[in-house]
XYZ file of C-alpha atoms in Angstrom:
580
model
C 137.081 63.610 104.616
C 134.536 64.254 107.066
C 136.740 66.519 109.249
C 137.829 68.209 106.385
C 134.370 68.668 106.113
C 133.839 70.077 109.621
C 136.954 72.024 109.973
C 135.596 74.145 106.740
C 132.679 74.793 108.257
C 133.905 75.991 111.416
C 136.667 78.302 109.808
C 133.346 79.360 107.839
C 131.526 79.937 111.385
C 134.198 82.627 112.713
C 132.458 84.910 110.599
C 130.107 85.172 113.927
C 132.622 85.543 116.188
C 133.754 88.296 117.828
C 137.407 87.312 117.078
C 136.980 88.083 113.416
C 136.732 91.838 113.915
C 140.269 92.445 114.348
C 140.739 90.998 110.812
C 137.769 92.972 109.081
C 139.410 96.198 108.657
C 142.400 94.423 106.801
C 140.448 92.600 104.595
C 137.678 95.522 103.703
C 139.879 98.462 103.154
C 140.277 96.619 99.529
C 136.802 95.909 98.981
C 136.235 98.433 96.389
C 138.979 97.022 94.250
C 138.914 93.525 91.647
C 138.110 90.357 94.145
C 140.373 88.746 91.375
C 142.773 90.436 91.945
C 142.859 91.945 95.401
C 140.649 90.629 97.520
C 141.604 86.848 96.555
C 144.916 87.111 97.150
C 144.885 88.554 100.426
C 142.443 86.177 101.707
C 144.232 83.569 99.858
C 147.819 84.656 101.617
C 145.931 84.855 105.077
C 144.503 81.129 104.706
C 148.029 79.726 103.765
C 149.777 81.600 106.604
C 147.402 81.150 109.157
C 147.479 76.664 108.254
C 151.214 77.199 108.373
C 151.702 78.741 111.278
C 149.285 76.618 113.151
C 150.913 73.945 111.867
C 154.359 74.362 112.995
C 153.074 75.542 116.409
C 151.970 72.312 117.304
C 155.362 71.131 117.273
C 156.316 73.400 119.894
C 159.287 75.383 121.199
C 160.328 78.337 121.860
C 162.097 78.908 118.975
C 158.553 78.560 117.115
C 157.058 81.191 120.145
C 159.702 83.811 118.916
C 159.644 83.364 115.016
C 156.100 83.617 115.485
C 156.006 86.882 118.293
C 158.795 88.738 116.095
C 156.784 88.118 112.943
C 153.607 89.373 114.493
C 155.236 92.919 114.652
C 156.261 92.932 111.767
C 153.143 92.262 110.380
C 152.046 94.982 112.788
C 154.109 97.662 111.356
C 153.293 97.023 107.779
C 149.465 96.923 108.591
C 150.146 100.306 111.124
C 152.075 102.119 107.738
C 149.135 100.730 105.566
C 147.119 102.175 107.288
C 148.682 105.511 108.152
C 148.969 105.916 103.891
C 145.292 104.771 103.296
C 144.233 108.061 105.909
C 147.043 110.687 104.946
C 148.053 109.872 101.157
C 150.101 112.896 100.670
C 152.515 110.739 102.495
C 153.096 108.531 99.812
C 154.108 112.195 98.302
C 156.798 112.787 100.827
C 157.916 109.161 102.234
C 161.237 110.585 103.676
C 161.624 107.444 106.059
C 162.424 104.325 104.189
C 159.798 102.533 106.127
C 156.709 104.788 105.793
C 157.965 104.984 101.873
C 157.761 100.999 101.904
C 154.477 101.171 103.268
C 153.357 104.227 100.945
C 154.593 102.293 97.853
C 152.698 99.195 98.879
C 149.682 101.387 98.835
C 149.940 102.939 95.554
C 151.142 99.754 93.900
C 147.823 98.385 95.082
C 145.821 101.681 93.769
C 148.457 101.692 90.169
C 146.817 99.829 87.023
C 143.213 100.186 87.528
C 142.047 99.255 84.085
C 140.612 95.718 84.075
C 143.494 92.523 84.245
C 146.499 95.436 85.319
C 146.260 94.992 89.101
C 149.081 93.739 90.740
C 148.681 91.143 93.151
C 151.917 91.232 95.155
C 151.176 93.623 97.664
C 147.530 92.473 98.313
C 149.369 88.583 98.725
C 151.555 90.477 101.168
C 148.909 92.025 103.061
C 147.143 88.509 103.213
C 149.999 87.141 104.985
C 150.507 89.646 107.304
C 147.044 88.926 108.274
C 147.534 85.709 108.753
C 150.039 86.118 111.275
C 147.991 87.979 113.194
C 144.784 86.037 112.994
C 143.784 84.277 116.356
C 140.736 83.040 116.118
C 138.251 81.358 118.974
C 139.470 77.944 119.669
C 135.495 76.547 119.520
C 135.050 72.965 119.629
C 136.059 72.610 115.981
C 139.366 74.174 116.353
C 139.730 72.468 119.675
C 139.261 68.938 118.593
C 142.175 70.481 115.506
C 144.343 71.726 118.032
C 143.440 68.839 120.584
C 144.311 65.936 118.098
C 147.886 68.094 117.073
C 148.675 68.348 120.585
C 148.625 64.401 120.892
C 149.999 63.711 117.786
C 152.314 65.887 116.767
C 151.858 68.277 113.540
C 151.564 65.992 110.727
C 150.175 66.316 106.961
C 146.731 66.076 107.972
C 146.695 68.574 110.851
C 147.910 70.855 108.290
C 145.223 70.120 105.818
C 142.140 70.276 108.497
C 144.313 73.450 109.845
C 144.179 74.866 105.779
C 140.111 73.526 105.438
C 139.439 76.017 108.788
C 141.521 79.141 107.378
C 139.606 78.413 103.816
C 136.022 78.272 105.469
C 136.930 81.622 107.202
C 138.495 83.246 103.462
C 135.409 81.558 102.562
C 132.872 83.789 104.418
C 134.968 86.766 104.569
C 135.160 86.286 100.690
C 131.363 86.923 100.454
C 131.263 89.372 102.643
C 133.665 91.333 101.173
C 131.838 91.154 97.721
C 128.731 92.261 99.432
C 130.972 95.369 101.509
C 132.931 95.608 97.731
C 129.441 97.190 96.157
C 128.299 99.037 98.692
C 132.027 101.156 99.119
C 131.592 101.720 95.297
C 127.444 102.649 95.363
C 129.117 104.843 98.558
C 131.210 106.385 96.099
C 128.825 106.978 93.457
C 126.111 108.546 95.754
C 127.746 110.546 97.429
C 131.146 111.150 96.277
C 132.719 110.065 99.808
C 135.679 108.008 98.485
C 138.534 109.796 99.910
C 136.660 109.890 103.633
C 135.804 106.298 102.821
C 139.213 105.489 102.156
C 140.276 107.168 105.838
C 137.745 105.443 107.267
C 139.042 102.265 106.386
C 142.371 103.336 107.215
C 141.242 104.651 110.985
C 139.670 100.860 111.135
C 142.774 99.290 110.105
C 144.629 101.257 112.943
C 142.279 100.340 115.274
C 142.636 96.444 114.238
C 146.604 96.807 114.493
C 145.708 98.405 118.240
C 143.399 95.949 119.215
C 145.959 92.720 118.183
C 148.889 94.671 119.862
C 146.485 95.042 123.108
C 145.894 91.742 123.178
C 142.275 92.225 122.810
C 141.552 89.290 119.827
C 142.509 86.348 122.402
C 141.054 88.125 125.386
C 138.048 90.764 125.302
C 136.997 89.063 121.958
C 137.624 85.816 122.794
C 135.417 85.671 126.280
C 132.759 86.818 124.240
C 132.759 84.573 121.173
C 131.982 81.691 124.114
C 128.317 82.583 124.008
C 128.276 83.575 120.854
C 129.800 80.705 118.674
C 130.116 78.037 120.434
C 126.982 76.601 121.131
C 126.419 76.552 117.197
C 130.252 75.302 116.145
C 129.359 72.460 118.959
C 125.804 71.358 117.279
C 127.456 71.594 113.511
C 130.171 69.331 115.208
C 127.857 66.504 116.506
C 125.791 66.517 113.423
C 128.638 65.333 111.427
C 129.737 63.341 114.323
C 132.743 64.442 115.053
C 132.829 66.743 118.893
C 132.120 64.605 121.705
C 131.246 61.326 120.120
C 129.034 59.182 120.968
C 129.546 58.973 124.634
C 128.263 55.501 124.811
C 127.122 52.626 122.401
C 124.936 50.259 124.839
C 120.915 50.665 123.866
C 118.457 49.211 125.885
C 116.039 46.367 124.166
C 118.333 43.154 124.051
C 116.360 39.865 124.570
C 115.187 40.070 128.303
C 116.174 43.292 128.885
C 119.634 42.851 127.957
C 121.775 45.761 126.535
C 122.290 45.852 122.936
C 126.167 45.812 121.930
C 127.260 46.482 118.847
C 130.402 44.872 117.161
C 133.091 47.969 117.085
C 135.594 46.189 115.354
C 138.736 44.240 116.535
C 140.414 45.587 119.309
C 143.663 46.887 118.828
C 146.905 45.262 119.419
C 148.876 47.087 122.191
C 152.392 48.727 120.639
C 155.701 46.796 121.784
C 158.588 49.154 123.679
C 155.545 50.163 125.853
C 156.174 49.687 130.041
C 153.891 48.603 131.656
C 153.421 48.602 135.643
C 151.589 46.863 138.160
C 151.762 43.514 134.709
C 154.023 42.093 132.681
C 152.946 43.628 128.956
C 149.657 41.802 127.864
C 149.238 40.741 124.403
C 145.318 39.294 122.071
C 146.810 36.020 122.738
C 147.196 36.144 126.312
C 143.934 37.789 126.925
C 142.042 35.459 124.577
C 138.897 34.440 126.026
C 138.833 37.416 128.577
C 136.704 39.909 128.960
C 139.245 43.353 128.912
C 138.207 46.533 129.836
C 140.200 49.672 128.557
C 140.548 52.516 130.497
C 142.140 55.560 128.940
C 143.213 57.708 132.273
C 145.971 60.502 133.315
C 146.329 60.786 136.994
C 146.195 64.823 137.505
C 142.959 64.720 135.296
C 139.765 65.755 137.996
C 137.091 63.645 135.572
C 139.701 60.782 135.723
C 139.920 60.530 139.343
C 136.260 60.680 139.835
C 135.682 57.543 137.472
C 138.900 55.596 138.884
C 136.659 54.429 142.165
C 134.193 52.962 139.653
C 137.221 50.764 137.028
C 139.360 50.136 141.136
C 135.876 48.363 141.962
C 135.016 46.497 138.753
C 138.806 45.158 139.044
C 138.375 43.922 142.388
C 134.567 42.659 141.859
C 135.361 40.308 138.733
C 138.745 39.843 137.968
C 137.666 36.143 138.920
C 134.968 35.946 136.903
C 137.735 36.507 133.725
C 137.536 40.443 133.232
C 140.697 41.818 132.867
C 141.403 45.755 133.441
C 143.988 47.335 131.750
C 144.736 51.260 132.660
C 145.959 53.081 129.982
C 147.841 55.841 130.875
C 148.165 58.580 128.262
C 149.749 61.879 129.622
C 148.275 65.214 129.105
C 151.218 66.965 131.168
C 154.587 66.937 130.571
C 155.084 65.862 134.409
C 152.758 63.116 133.629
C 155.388 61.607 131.119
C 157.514 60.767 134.711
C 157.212 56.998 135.333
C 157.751 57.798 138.862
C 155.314 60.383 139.106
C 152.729 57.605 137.161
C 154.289 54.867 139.944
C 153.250 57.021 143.109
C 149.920 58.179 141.408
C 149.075 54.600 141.240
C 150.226 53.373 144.807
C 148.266 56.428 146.696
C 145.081 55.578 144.303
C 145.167 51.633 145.288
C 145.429 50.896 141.459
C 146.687 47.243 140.827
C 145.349 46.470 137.818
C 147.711 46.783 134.680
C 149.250 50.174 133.818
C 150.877 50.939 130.777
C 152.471 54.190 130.190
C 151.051 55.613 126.963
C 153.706 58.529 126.737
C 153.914 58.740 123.101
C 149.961 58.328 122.733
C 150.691 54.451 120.434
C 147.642 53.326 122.743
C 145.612 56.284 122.273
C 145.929 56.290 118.636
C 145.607 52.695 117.805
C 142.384 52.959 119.697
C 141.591 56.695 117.722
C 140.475 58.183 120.907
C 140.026 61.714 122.068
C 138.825 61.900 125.339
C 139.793 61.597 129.280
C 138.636 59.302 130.736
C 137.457 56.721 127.785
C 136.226 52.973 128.177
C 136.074 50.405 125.807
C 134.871 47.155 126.278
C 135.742 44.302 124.307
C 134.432 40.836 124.493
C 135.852 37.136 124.819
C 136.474 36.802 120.682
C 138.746 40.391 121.156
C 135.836 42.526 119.740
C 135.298 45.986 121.138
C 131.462 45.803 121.770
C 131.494 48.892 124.155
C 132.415 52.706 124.565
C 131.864 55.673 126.847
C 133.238 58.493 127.164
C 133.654 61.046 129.862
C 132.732 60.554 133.637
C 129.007 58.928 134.428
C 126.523 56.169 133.223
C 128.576 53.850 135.378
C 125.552 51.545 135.988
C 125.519 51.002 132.436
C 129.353 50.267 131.882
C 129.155 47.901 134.663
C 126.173 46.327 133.063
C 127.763 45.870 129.769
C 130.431 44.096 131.900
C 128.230 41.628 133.783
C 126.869 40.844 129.978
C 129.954 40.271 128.513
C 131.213 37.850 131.172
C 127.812 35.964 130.773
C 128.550 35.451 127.247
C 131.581 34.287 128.147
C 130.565 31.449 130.168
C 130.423 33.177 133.640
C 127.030 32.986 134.687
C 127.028 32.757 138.565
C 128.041 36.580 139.258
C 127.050 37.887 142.396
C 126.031 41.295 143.453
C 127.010 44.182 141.552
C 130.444 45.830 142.678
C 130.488 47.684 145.868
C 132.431 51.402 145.694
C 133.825 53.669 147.714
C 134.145 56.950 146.133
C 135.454 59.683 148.942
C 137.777 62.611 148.426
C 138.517 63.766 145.210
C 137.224 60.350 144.308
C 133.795 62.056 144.889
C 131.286 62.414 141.962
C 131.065 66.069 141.413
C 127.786 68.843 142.283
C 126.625 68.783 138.232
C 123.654 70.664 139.095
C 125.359 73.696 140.447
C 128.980 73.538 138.855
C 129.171 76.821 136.539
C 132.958 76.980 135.739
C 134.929 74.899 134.008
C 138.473 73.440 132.981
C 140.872 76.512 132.607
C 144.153 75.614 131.265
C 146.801 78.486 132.808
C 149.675 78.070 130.096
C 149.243 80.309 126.868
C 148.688 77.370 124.806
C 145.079 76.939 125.936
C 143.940 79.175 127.988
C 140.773 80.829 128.173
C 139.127 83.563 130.631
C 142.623 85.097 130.955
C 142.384 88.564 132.547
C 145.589 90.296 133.585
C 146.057 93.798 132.304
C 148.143 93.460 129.144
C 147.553 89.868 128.323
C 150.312 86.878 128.328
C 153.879 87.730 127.620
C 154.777 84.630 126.076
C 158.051 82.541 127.851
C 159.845 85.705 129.302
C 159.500 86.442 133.309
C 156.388 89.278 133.297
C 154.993 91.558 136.568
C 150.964 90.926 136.140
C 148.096 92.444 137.880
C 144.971 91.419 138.974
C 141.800 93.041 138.178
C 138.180 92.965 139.097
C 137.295 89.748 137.581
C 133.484 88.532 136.202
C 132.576 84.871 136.326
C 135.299 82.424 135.176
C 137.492 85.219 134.790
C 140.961 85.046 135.794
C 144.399 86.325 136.487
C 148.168 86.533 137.938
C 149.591 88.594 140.150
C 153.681 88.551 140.456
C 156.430 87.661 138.828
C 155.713 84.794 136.652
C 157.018 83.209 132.775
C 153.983 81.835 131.235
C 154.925 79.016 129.050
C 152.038 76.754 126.782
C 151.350 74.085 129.360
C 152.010 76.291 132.463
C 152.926 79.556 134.374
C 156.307 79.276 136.629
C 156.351 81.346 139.393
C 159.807 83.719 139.865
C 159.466 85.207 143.033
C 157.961 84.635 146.320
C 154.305 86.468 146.984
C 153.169 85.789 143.148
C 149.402 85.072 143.762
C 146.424 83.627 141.142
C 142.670 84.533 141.383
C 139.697 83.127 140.239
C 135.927 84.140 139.988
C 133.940 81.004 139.956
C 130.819 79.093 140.888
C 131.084 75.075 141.776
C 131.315 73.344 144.958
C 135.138 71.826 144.246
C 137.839 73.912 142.673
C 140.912 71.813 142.058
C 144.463 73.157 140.482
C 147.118 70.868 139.119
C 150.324 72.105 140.530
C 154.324 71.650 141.052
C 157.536 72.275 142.039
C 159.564 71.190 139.564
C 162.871 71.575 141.825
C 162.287 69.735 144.336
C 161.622 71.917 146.963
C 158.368 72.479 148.659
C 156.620 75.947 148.151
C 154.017 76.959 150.726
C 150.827 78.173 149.786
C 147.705 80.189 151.585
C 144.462 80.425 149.911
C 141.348 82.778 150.378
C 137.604 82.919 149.806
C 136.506 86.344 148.998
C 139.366 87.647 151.041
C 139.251 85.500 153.936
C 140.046 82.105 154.985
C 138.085 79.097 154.120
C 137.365 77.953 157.417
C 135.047 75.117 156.763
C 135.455 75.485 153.066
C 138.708 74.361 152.544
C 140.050 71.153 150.336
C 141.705 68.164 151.183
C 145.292 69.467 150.918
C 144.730 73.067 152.721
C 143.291 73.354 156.388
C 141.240 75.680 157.793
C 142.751 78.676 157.617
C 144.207 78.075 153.653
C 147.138 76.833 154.358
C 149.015 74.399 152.179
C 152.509 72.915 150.489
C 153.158 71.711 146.972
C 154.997 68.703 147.496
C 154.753 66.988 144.215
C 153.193 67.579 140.705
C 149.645 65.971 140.843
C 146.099 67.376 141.015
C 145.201 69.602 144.347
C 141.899 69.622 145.831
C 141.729 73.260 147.356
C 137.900 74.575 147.941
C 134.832 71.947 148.907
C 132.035 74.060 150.262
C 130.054 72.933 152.594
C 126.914 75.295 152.533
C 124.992 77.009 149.038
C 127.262 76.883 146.248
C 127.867 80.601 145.496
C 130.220 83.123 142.886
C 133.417 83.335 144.804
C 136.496 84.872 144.261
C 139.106 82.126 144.719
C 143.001 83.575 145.781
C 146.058 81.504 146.106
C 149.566 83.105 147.263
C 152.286 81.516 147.129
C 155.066 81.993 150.067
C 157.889 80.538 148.288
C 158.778 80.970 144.454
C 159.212 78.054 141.972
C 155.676 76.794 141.757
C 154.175 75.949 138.698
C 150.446 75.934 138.236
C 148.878 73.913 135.087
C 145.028 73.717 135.192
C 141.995 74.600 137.224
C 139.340 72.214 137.461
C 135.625 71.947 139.203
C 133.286 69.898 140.462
């Protein structure tokens, strides 16, 4: 109930949002008709198409991509013919084209029966769901945690239903504001005696709205600037009700002696059967009775993962004689990652050897109801889960709850505190000056995107690169963008990237097997002393295997740079850009 709860009120937020303007002119070129009977309906067919849409995206497939891209035009045209009738009406006079006379009948139908309870509400339904299907709104944290949670798990009755409360928050807004817009058009009317210019108006608005979705401009332009507009305020409604980012830890200070308080979480899950584990024989409550377990959720091309691994590799080594056990849970965020020899290397070149068990359906992840890379739990000798944290940091305090845990459990002569070694990638990450953040480079999350033209969606595409702002960026070549990633199709395809940390990091592979050469560039030169673990001095590198690439560590004032990356061979694919 409570995210039904929140995902209303962040569909009733994107009335602040850029994004929205696209789908203003649609909905307030019937504003000075019956809500009842116009205005309802069409925001009632946009809320229903948009939840059902969404929905059956997040099974994936390209068959969905296509359904969806070919009914997107077609919503396109009808909106475009709307229009084009709403500015010149004496073509509803002379349709001669049995399109433009669809369109021109839809309009009239809508203006026929004026006298109160006569108004048709076919076409304005229509118009609703051709909305609908062109709606994109901001993916804020509300959406995201939607969209997130749907990615994991599949689409499934409830991700409809918080995908419906969203699309009913936005009818919601739009529904007042189009009362509000509804009696000023008619005082408009009244006043002045404007209502055929108002009616072109709306119709030159509409056009513009069918433009600005066919340009791509709702999940670009729009879409860069609802992130200062929206999302601070979707992100504070979110942890108010408790539901965007958690609690990222549940140890207080002010236990007897200084001791952390714990709280009792609840019983700790049991781990799903059919699961394989590596590096242990599956573990089950019985066998780790009387331990002290520490949960790790990880996924081994994930930067914030890699940066808290040193800190779990430690604790393993420090008091796995003292009775904690660690167990690794490895839930994929990649398709790649799914590969349990991908997973088997990942763990050999990280020194893991505590137990691994590959979460590639998510059983772990959702027994536990967790939502975040990397995630901790700590649960105590009785199998209670008395600890969380999520995210990278406050590893002083996890360890802490650790040495606490094992005291209750009998083991009172501990030692020092674990010693680690965090170098590489392993290293904890320039907070203070780190201005960009994760970019995802497949369609299905991606933000920033800048090429001229936008995305073409799972078809092989020439793009461009611009002049790009801060986290702004872009292809160049030919490359098929899919949701998770962009495939490269010829040799010389290149990707830039305006940005401002001291790491930059981009998950990459080469799916056939065959390495693919890469150079890199720092505003237009080579790194020199600048350059990541897997290039040398002069940008060079090769993509080997899928995994996480460290590619830029600067060594002097963290700066804006423009960040290039060419690749000499075709075939790679890039997934994600990451910082530090």
């Amino acid at each position: 109930m409570l995210l039904i709860l929140l995902a209303y009120v962040g569909g009733a937020l994107t009335i602040l949002s850029p994004c929205i303007l696209p789908v203003l002119p649609f909905v307030f070129a019937r504003a000075d008709r019956p809500f009842l009977r116009n205005g309802l309906p069409l925001l009632a067919g946009m809320a229903l198409t948009f939840a059902a849409v969404a929905s059956i995206a997040a099974i994936g497939g390209g068959w969905v991509v296509a359904a969806n891209q070919a009914g997107r035009w077609i919503a396109l045209t009808l909106l475009a013919l709307f229009a084009v009738t709403l500015i010149f009406p004496a073509l509803a006079e002379r349709a001669m084209r049995p399109l433009v006379g669809w369109g021109s009948r839809l309009s009239e139908a809508a203006e026929a029966g004026t006298a109160p309870g006569k108004e048709k509400i076919g076409p304005s339904l229509l118009l609703g769901v051709a909305t609908g299907l062109l709606w994109a709104p901001c993916a804020g944290p509300i959406l995201g945690i939607i969209l997130t949670g749907a990615a994991l798990s599949g689409a499934t009755l409830g991700t409809s239903f918080l995908l419906l409360a969203y699309a009913l928050g936005a009818a919601t807004s739009l529904a007042l504001a189009l009362v509000v817009g509804g009696r000023v058009f008619k005082a408009m009317k009244r006043s002045i005696g404007a209502g055929e210019w108002v009616r072109r108006a709306l119709g030159v608005l509409v056009l513009a709205g069918v433009a600005a979705v066919a340009l791509g401009l709702d999940t670009g332009y729009l879409a860069r600037l609802s992130t200062v507009q929206t999302f601070s305020l979707e992100d504070k409604v979110a942890r108010s009700l408790g539901a965007a980012k958690g609690s990222r830890s549940t140890a207080v200070m002010g236990g007897p002696n200084g001791a952390l308080k714990l709280p009792d979480e609840g019983a700790m899950p049991a781990f799903p059967t059919g699961i394989e584990w590596l590096n242990s024989p599956p573990l089950t409550a019985g066998q780790l009775k009387g331990k002290v377990v520490l949960v790790d959720f990880w996924t081994y091309s994930c930067i914030n993962c890699l940066r808290a691994i040193p800190y779990v590799r430690a604790w393993d080594e420090r008091y796995r004689k003292d009775g904690l056990v660690v167990i690794g849970v490895h839930t994929p965020e990649f398709a790649f990652e799914r590969d349990p020899a991908n997973v088997r290397k990942a763990i050999a070149d990280l020194g893991i050897h505590y137990a691994v068990p590959l979460d590639s359906q998510s059983a772990i992840w959702n027994a536990f109801h967790n939502n975040y890379w990397p995630a901790s739990y700590l649960i105590d000798a009785t199998g209670r889960i008395r600890y969380h944290h999520f995210g990278e940091g406050n590893y002083d305090v996890t360890e802490s709850a650790i040495r606490q845990l094992l005291k209750d459990a009998g083991h009172s002569d501990l030692g020092g505190a674990a010693a680690v070694q965090a170098q590489g990638v392993g290293a904890q990450a320039a907070m203070n000056s780190l201005a960009s953040h994760e970019t995802y480079v497949g369609y299905g999350r991606a933000k920033g995107f800048s090429s001229p033209g936008g995305f073409v969606r799972d078809k092989a595409n020439d793009y461009a690169l611009p002049t790009l702002a801060l986290n702004q960026w872009a292809l160049a070549g030919a490359w098929t963008v899919h949701p998770q990633q962009a495939h490269l199709e010829k040799a010389g395809g290149r990707i830039a990237y305006r940005f401002h940390g001291r790491d930059l990091h981009l998950v990459l592979g080469a799916p056939g097997g065959k390495p693919v050469r890469f150079r890199i560039t720092l505003d237009g030169a080579a790194p020199g002393p600048d350059h990541g673990l897997d290039v040398d001095a002069n940008g060079n590198g090769v993509v080997t295997e899928q995994r996480l690439y460290q590619l830029v560590r600067q060594q002097g004032p963290v700066r804006d740079r423009t960040f290039t990356i060419e690749f000499l061979d075709p075939g790679a694919e890039a997934f994600a850009f990451t910082f530090g």
